[in-house]
Coordinates of C-alpha atoms and ligand atoms in Angstrom, one line a residue:
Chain H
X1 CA 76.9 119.5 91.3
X2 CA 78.3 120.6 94.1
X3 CA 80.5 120.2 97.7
X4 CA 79.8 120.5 101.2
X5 CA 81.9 119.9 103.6
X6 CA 82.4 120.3 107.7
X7 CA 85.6 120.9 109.5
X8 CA 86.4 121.3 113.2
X9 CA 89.3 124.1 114.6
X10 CA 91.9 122.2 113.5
X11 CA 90.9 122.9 109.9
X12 CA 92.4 119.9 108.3
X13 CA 89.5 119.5 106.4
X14 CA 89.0 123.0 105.4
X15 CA 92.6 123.2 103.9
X16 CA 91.3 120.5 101.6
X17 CA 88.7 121.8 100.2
X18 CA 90.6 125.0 99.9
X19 CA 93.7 123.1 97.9
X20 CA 90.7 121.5 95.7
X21 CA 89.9 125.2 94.3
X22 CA 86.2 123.8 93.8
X23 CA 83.4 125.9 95.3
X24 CA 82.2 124.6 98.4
X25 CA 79.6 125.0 101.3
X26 CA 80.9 124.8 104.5
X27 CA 78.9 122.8 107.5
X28 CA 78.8 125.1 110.6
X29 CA 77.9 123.8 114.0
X30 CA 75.2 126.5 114.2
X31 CA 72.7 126.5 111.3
X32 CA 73.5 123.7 108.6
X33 CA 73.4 124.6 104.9
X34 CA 70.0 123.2 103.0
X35 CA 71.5 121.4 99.8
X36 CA 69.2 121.7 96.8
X37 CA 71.1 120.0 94.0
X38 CA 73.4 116.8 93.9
X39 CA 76.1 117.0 96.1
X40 CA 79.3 115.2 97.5
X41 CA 79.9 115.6 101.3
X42 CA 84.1 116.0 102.5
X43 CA 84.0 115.2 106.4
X44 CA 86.4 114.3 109.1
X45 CA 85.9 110.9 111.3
X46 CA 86.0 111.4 114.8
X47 CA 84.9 108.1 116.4
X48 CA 85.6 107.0 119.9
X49 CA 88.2 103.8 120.9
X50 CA 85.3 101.7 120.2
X51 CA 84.2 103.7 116.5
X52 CA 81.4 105.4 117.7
X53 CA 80.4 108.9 116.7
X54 CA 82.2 108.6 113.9
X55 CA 80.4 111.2 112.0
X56 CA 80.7 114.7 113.3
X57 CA 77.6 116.0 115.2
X58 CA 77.0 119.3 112.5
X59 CA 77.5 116.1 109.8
X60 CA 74.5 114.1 111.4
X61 CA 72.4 117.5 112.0
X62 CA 72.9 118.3 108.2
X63 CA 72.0 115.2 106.8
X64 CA 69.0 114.7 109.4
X65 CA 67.8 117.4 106.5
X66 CA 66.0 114.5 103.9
X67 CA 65.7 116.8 101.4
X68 CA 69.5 117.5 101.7
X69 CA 69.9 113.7 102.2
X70 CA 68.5 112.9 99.3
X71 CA 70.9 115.2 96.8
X72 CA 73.8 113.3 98.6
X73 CA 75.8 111.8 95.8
X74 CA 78.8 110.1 97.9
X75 CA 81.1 111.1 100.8
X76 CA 84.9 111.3 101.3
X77 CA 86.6 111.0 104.6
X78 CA 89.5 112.4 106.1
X79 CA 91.3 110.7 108.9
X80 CA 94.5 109.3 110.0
X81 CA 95.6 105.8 109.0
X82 CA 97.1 105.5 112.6
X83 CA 94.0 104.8 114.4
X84 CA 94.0 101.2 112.5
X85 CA 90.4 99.4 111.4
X86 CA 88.5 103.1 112.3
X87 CA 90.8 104.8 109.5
X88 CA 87.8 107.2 107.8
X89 CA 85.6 104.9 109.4
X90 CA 82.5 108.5 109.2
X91 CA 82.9 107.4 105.2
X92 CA 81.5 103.7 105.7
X93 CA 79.0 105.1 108.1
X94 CA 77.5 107.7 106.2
X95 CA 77.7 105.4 102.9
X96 CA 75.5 102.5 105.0
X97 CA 73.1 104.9 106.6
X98 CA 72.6 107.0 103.3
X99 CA 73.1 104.4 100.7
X100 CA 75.5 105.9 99.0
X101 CA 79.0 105.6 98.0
X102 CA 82.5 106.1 99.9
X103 CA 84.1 107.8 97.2
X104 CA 87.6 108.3 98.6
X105 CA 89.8 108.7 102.4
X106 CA 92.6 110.9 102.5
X107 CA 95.2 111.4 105.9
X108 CA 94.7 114.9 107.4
X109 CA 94.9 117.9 105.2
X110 CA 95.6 115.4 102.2
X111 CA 98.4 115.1 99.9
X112 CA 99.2 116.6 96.4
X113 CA 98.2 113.4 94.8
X114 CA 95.0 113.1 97.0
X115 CA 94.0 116.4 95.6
X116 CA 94.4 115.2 91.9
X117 CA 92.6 112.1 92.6
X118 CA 89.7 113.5 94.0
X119 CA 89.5 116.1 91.6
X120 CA 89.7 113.7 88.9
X121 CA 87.2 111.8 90.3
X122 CA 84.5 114.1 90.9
X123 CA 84.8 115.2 87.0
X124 CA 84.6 111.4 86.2
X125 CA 81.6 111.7 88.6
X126 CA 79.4 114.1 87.3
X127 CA 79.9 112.9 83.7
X128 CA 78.3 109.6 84.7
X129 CA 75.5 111.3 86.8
X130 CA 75.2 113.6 83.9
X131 CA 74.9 111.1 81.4
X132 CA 72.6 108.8 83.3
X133 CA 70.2 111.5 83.9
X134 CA 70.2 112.9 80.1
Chain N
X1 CA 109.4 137.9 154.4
X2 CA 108.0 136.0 151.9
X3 CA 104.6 136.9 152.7
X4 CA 105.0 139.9 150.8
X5 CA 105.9 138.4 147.4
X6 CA 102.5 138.4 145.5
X7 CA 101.4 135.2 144.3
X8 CA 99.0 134.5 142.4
X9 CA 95.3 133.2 143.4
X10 CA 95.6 129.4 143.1
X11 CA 92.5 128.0 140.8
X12 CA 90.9 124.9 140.8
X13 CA 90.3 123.4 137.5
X14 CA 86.4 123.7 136.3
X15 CA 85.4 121.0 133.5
X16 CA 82.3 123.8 133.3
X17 CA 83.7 126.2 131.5
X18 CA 85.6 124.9 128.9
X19 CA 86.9 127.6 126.7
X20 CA 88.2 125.3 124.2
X21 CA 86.2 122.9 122.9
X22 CA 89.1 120.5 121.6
X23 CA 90.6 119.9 125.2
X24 CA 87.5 118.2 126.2
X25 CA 87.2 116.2 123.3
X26 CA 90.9 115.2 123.5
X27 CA 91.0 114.3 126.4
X28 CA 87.4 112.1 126.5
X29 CA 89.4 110.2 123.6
X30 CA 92.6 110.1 125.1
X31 CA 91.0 108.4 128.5
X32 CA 89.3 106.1 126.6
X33 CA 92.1 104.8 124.3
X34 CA 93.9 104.1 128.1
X35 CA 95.5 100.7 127.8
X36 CA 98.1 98.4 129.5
X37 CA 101.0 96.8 128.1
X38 CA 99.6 93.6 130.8
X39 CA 96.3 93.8 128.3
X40 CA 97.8 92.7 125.6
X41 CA 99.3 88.2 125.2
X42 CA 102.8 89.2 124.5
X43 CA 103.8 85.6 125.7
X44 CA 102.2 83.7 122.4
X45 CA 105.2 85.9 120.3
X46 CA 107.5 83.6 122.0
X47 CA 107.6 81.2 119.2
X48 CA 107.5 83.8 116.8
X49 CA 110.5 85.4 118.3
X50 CA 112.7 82.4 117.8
X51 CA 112.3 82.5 114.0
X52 CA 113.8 85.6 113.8
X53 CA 117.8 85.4 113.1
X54 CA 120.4 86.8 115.2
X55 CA 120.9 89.8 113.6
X56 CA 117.3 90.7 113.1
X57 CA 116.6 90.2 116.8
X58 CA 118.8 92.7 117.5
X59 CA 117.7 94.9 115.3
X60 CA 114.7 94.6 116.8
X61 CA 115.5 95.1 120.3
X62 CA 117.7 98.2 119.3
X63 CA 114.6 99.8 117.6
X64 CA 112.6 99.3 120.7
X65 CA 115.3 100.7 122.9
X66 CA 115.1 103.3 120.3
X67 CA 111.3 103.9 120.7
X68 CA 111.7 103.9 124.8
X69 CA 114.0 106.4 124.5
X70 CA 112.0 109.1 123.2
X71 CA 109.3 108.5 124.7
X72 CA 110.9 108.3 127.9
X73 CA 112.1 112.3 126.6
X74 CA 108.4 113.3 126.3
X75 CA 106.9 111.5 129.6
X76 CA 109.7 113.6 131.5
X77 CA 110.5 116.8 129.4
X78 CA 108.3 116.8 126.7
X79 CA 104.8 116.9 128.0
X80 CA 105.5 118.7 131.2
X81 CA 107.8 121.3 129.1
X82 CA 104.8 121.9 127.5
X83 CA 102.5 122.3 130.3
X84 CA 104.7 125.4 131.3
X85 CA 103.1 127.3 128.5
X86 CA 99.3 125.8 128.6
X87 CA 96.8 128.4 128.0
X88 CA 94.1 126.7 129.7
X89 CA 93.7 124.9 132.8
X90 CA 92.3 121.6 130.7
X91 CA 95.3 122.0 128.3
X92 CA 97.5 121.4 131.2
X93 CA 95.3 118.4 132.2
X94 CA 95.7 117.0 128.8
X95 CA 99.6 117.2 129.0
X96 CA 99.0 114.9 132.3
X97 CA 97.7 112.2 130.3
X98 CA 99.8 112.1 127.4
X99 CA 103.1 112.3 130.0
X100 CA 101.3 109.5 131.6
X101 CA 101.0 107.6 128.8
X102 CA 104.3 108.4 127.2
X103 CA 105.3 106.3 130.6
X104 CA 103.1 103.7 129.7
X105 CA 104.6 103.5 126.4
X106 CA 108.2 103.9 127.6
X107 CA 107.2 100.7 130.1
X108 CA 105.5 98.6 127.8
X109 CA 108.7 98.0 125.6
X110 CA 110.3 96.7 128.6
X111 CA 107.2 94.3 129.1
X112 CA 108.3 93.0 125.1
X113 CA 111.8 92.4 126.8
X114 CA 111.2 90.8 129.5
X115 CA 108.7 88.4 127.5
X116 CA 111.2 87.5 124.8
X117 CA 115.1 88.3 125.7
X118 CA 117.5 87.6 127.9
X119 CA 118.5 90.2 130.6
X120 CA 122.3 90.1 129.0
X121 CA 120.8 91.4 125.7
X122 CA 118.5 94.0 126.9
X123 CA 121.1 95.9 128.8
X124 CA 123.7 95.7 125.9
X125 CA 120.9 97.5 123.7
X126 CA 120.2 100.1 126.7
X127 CA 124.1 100.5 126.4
X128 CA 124.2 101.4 122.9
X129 CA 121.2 103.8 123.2
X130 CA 123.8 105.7 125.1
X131 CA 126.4 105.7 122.5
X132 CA 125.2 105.6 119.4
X133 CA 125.8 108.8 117.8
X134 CA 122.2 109.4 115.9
X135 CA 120.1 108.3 118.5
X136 CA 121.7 110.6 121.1
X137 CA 121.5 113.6 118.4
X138 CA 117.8 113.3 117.6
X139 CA 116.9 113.3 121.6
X140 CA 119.8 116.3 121.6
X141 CA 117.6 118.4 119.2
X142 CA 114.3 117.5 120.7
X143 CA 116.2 118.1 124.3
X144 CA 117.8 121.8 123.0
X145 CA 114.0 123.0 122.0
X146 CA 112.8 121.9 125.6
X147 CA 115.2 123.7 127.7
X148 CA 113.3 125.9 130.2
X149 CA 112.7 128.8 128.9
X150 CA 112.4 128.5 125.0
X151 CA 110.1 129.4 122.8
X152 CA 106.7 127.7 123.5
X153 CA 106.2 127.8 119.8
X154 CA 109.5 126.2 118.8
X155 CA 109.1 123.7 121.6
X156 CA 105.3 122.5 120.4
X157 CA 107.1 122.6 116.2
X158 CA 110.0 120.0 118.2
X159 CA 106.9 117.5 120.2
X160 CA 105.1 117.7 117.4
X161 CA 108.0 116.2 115.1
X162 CA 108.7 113.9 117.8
X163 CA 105.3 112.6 118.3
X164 CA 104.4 112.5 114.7
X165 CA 107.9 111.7 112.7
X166 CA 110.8 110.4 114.8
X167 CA 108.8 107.3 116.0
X168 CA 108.6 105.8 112.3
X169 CA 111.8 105.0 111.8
X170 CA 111.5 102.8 115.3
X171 CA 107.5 101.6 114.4
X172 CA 108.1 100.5 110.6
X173 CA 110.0 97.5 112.2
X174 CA 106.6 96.3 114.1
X175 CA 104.9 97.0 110.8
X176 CA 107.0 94.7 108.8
X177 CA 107.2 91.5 111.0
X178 CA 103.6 92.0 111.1
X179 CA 103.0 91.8 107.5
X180 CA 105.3 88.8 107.5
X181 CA 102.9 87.4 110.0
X182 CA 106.1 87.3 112.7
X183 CA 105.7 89.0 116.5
X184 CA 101.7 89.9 115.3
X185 CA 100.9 90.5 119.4
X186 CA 103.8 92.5 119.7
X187 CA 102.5 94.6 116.6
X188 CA 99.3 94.7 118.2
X189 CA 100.4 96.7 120.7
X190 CA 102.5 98.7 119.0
X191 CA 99.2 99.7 116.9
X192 CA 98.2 101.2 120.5
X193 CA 101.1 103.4 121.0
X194 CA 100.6 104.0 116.9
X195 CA 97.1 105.5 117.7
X196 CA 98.0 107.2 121.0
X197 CA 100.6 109.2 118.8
X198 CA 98.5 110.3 116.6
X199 CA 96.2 112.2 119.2
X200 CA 99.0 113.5 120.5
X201 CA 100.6 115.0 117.9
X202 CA 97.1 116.0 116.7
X203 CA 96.9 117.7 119.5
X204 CA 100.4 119.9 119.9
X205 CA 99.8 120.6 116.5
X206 CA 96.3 121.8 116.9
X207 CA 97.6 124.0 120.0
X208 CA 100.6 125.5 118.0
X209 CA 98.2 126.3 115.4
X210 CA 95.9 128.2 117.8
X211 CA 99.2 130.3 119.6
X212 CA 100.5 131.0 115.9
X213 CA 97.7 132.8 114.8
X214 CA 98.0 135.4 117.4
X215 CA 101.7 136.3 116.1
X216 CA 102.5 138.6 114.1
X217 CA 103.1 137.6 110.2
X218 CA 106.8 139.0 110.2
X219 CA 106.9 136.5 113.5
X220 CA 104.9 133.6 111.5
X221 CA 107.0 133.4 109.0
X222 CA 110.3 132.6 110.7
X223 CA 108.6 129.9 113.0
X224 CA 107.5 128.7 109.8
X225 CA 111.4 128.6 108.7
X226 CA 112.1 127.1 111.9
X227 CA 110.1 124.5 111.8
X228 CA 111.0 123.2 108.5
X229 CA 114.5 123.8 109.3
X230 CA 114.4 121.5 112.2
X231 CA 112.5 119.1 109.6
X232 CA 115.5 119.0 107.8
X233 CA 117.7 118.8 110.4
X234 CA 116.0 115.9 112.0
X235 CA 115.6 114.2 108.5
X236 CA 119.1 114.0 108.2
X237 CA 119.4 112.3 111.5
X238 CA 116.7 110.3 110.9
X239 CA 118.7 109.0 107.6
X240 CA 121.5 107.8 109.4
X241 CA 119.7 106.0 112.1
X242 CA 117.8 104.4 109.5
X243 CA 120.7 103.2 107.4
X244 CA 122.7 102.2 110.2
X245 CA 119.9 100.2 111.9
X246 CA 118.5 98.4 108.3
X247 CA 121.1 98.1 106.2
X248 CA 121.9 95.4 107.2
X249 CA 118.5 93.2 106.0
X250 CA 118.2 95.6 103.0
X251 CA 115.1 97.8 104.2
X252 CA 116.7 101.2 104.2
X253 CA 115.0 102.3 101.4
X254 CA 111.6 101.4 102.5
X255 CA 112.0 102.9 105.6
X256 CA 112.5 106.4 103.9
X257 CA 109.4 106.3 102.1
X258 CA 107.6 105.8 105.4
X259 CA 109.6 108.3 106.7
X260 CA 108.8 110.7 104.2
X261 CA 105.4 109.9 104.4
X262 CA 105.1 110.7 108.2
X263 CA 106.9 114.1 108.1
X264 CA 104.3 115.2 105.3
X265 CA 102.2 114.1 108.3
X266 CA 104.0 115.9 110.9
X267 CA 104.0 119.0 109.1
X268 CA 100.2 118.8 108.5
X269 CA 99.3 118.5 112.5
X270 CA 101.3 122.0 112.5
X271 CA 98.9 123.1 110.0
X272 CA 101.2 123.3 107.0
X273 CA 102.0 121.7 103.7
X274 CA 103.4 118.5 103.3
X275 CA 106.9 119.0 101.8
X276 CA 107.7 115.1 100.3
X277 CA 106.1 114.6 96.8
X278 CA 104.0 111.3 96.2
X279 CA 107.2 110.0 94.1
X280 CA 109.2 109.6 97.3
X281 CA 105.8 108.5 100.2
X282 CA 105.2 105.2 98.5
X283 CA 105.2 103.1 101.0
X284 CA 104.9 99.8 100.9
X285 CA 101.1 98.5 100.7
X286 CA 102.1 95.6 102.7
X287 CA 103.6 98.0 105.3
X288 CA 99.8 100.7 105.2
X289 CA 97.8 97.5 106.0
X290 CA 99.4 96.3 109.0
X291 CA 99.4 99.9 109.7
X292 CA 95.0 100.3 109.2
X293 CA 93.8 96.4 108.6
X294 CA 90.7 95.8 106.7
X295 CA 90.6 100.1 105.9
X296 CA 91.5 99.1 102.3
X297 CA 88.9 96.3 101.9
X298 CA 86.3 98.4 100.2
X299 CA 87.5 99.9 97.0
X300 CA 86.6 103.6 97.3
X301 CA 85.1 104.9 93.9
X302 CA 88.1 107.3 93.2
X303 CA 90.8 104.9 94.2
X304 CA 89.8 101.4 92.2
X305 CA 90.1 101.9 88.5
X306 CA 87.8 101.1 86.1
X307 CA 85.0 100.7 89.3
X308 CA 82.1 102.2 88.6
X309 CA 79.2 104.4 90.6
X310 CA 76.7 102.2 92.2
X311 CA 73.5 103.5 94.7
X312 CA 74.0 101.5 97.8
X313 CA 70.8 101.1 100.4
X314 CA 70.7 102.7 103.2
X315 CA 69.9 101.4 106.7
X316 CA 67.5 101.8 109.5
X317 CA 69.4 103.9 112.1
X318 CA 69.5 103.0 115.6
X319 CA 71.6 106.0 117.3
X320 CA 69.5 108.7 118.8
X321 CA 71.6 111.8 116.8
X322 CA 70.2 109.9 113.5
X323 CA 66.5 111.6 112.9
X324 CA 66.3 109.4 109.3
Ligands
FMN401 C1 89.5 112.9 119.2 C2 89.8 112.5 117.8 C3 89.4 111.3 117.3 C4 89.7 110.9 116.0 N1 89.2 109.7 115.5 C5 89.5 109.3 114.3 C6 89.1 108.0 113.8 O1 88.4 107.2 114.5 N2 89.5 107.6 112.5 C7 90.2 108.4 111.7 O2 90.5 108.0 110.6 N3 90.7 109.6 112.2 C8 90.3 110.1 113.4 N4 90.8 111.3 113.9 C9 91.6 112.1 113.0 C10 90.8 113.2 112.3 O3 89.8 112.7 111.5 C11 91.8 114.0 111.4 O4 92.8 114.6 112.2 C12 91.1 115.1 110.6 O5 92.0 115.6 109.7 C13 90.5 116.2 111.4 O6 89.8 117.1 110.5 P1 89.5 118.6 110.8 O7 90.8 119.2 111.2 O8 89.0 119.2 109.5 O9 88.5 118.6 111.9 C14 90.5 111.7 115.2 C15 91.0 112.9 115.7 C16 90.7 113.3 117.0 C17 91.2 114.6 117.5
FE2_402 FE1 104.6 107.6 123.2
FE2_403 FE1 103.1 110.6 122.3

């Protein structure tokens, strides 16, 4: 199991990932990464006043891939609980367009407790995946 | 005479060439989040407005006055000290908007006045926004980083913390009568100033990010003291405002959390650590949902206990970007 995960220049998302300490694959805007095994997928929500374009262009190129698509797992969004009803609305977006799960949204760079959430999570993760596919 | 003084070559601004990528997008968000106090049915609150006691009206009215004041700092210092130091020509256009909009803010609380209080009671709040003690020193600090001249670092650390921390003491208020189901339009359009904010102080953060990386690391550690000694400076501020303004209906304590809770914020726009543990950011639920309705609706996997994985089916896509 793994993580991939895009973020833009102001690096929220990046510092994230980095505070998780789990190996990762970062999304570039060039050439996305091909994902071969299950995956989880950290992104940033950038939507418009209206919520659209939520997901990050890279985001939608990458998961245009449909073998990548299909090792999806789950997403997690960042975001910022100001901008109301849209709050990691690219989670809910990727979860209905790839049937899969909105694991978690956390503000920004995300807080300590954030970071042991989500890593607890993901352990709880892949022992169910694990055990469902033994 | 002055002909000989070299000038330099006046340029007009090219959307072109854009040599970074994040004032485009800023602004292309920021000019479509444009709204108008006139927008928004402030007039059905009227009712609303009469429930409230004495005491809490004027609590209500001071916060506001509050709220003006700073933004009525950055429409006419903040954003156009800023612009003084812009590295880019769309940087500077940026600033435009958000002073613009800072004006629109600033106006729009005296739209909520005019629509619910009497003249006598307005101006008596615009008179103590001149003499209360911890308003005056929070604009003081903001207004000391902003003189001409400063560091452009220091001043982006300073709109950063107002944009992203000082409003909360001010916004919890909205928050709260919302979640009571009291002034909801009023909250509505608060929620508009709410998300403006957040690009904004996105935004001076992001830009303080990109002129701190091309200092030196002797020089990157004291802005970093800087900046969290002005955190703690304003926090302290910030403490007595807040107990001065809700002791009185017993929400002081609240109102920290959510003012702990926005600094960590604050501090993450400027690309750094949030400082307040998760002991001391619980806000109230009641206080996050008037904040994002609906966003806690779906129990995300890692946050519901006991909920367990389930495979969800996907839909047919419409948007063009989509391939799948
Ligand atoms: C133009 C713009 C639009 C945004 N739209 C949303 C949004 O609709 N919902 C949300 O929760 N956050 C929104 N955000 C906040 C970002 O998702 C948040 O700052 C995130 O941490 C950025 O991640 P990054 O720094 O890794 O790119 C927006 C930010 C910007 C600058
Ligand atoms: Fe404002
Ligand atoms: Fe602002």
């Amino acid at each position: 199991m793994r993580l991939a995960y895009y973020s833009s220049s102001s690096g929220n998302t990046a510092r994230f990932v980095a505070r998780l300490g789990l190996p990762a694959e970062r999304i570039l805007p060039g050439a996305p990464p091909r994902m071969t095994d299950p995956f989880v997928l950290i992104t940033p929500t950038y939507a418009d006043g209206e919520g659209r374009g939520a997901v990050p262009k890279p985001v939608i190129r990458f998961l245009n891939d449909a073998d990548t698509r299909g090792h999806l797992m789950g997403v997690i969004a960042g975001g910022n609980r100001n901008f109301g009803e849209a709050f990691g609305l690219a989670g809910d977006v990727i979860a209905a367009k790839c049937g899969v799960p909105c694991l978690y949204r956390f503000e920004l760079a995300g807080t300590a407790g954030d970071i042991t959430r989500v890593r607890q999570g993901l352990d709880r993760l892949w022992t169910q995946i694990r055990s469902t596919a033994a | 005479m002055k002909d000989f003084a070299p000038r330099p070559v006046a340029r007009a601004i090219n959307w072109n060439r854009v040599t970074d990528d994040k004032d485009l997008e800023v602004w292309n968000r920021l000019t479509a989040n444009f709204w108008l106090p006139e927008k928004v049915p402030l007039s059905n609150d009227v009712q609303s407005w009469a429930t409230l006691t004495d005491d809490e009206q004027q609590l209500t009215i001071r916060v506001f006055t509050g709220l003006t004041l700073l933004d009525t700092v950055q429409a006419s210092v903040g954003a156009p000290a800023l612009m003084a130091d812009a590295t880019t020509p769309h940087e500077e256009s940026v600033l435009a908007n958000i002073a613009f909009m800072e004006a629109v803010h600033a106006k729009s609380y005296s739209s909520i006045f005019s629509t619910l209080c009497a003249t006598e009671e307005i101006d008596a709040a615009f008179r103590w926004a001149e003499e209360d003690p911890h308003l005056q020193a929070k604009a003081a600090k903001i207004l000391d980083d902003y003189a001409p001249g400063s560091d452009p670092l220091k001043k982006k650390i300073a709109s950063t913390f107002l944009e992203s921390f000082l409003f909360y003491s001010g916004f919890y208020l909205p928050m709260y009568w919302s979640s009571r189901a009291k002034l909801t339009n009023t909250a509505d359009l608060i929620r508009l100033i709410i998300r403006d904010e957040a690009v904004h102080g996105y935004y001076i953060g992001y830009k303080f990010q990109r002129g701190l990386e091309r200092e030196t690391e002797a020089r990157r550690a004291e802005i970093k003291d800087y900046a969290f000694s002005l955190l703690f400076e304003l926090y302290e501020i910030e403490e007595r405002y807040t107990a001065a303004l809700y002791d009185g209906v017993g929400l002081t304590e609240d109102v920290k959390r959510f003012l702990h809770y926005n600094a960590n914020k604050a501090l993450m726009n400027l690309g750094f650590e949030p400082l307040f543990p998760d002991s001391v950011t619980d806000v109230n639920p009641a206080i996050m949902s008037a904040l994002s309705p609906n966003a806690d609706e779906n129990h995300d996997f890692f946050s519901g206990s006991g909920s367990s994985y389930v495979i969800g089916k996907s839909v047919a896509t419409e948007d063009e970007d989509w391939d799948f």
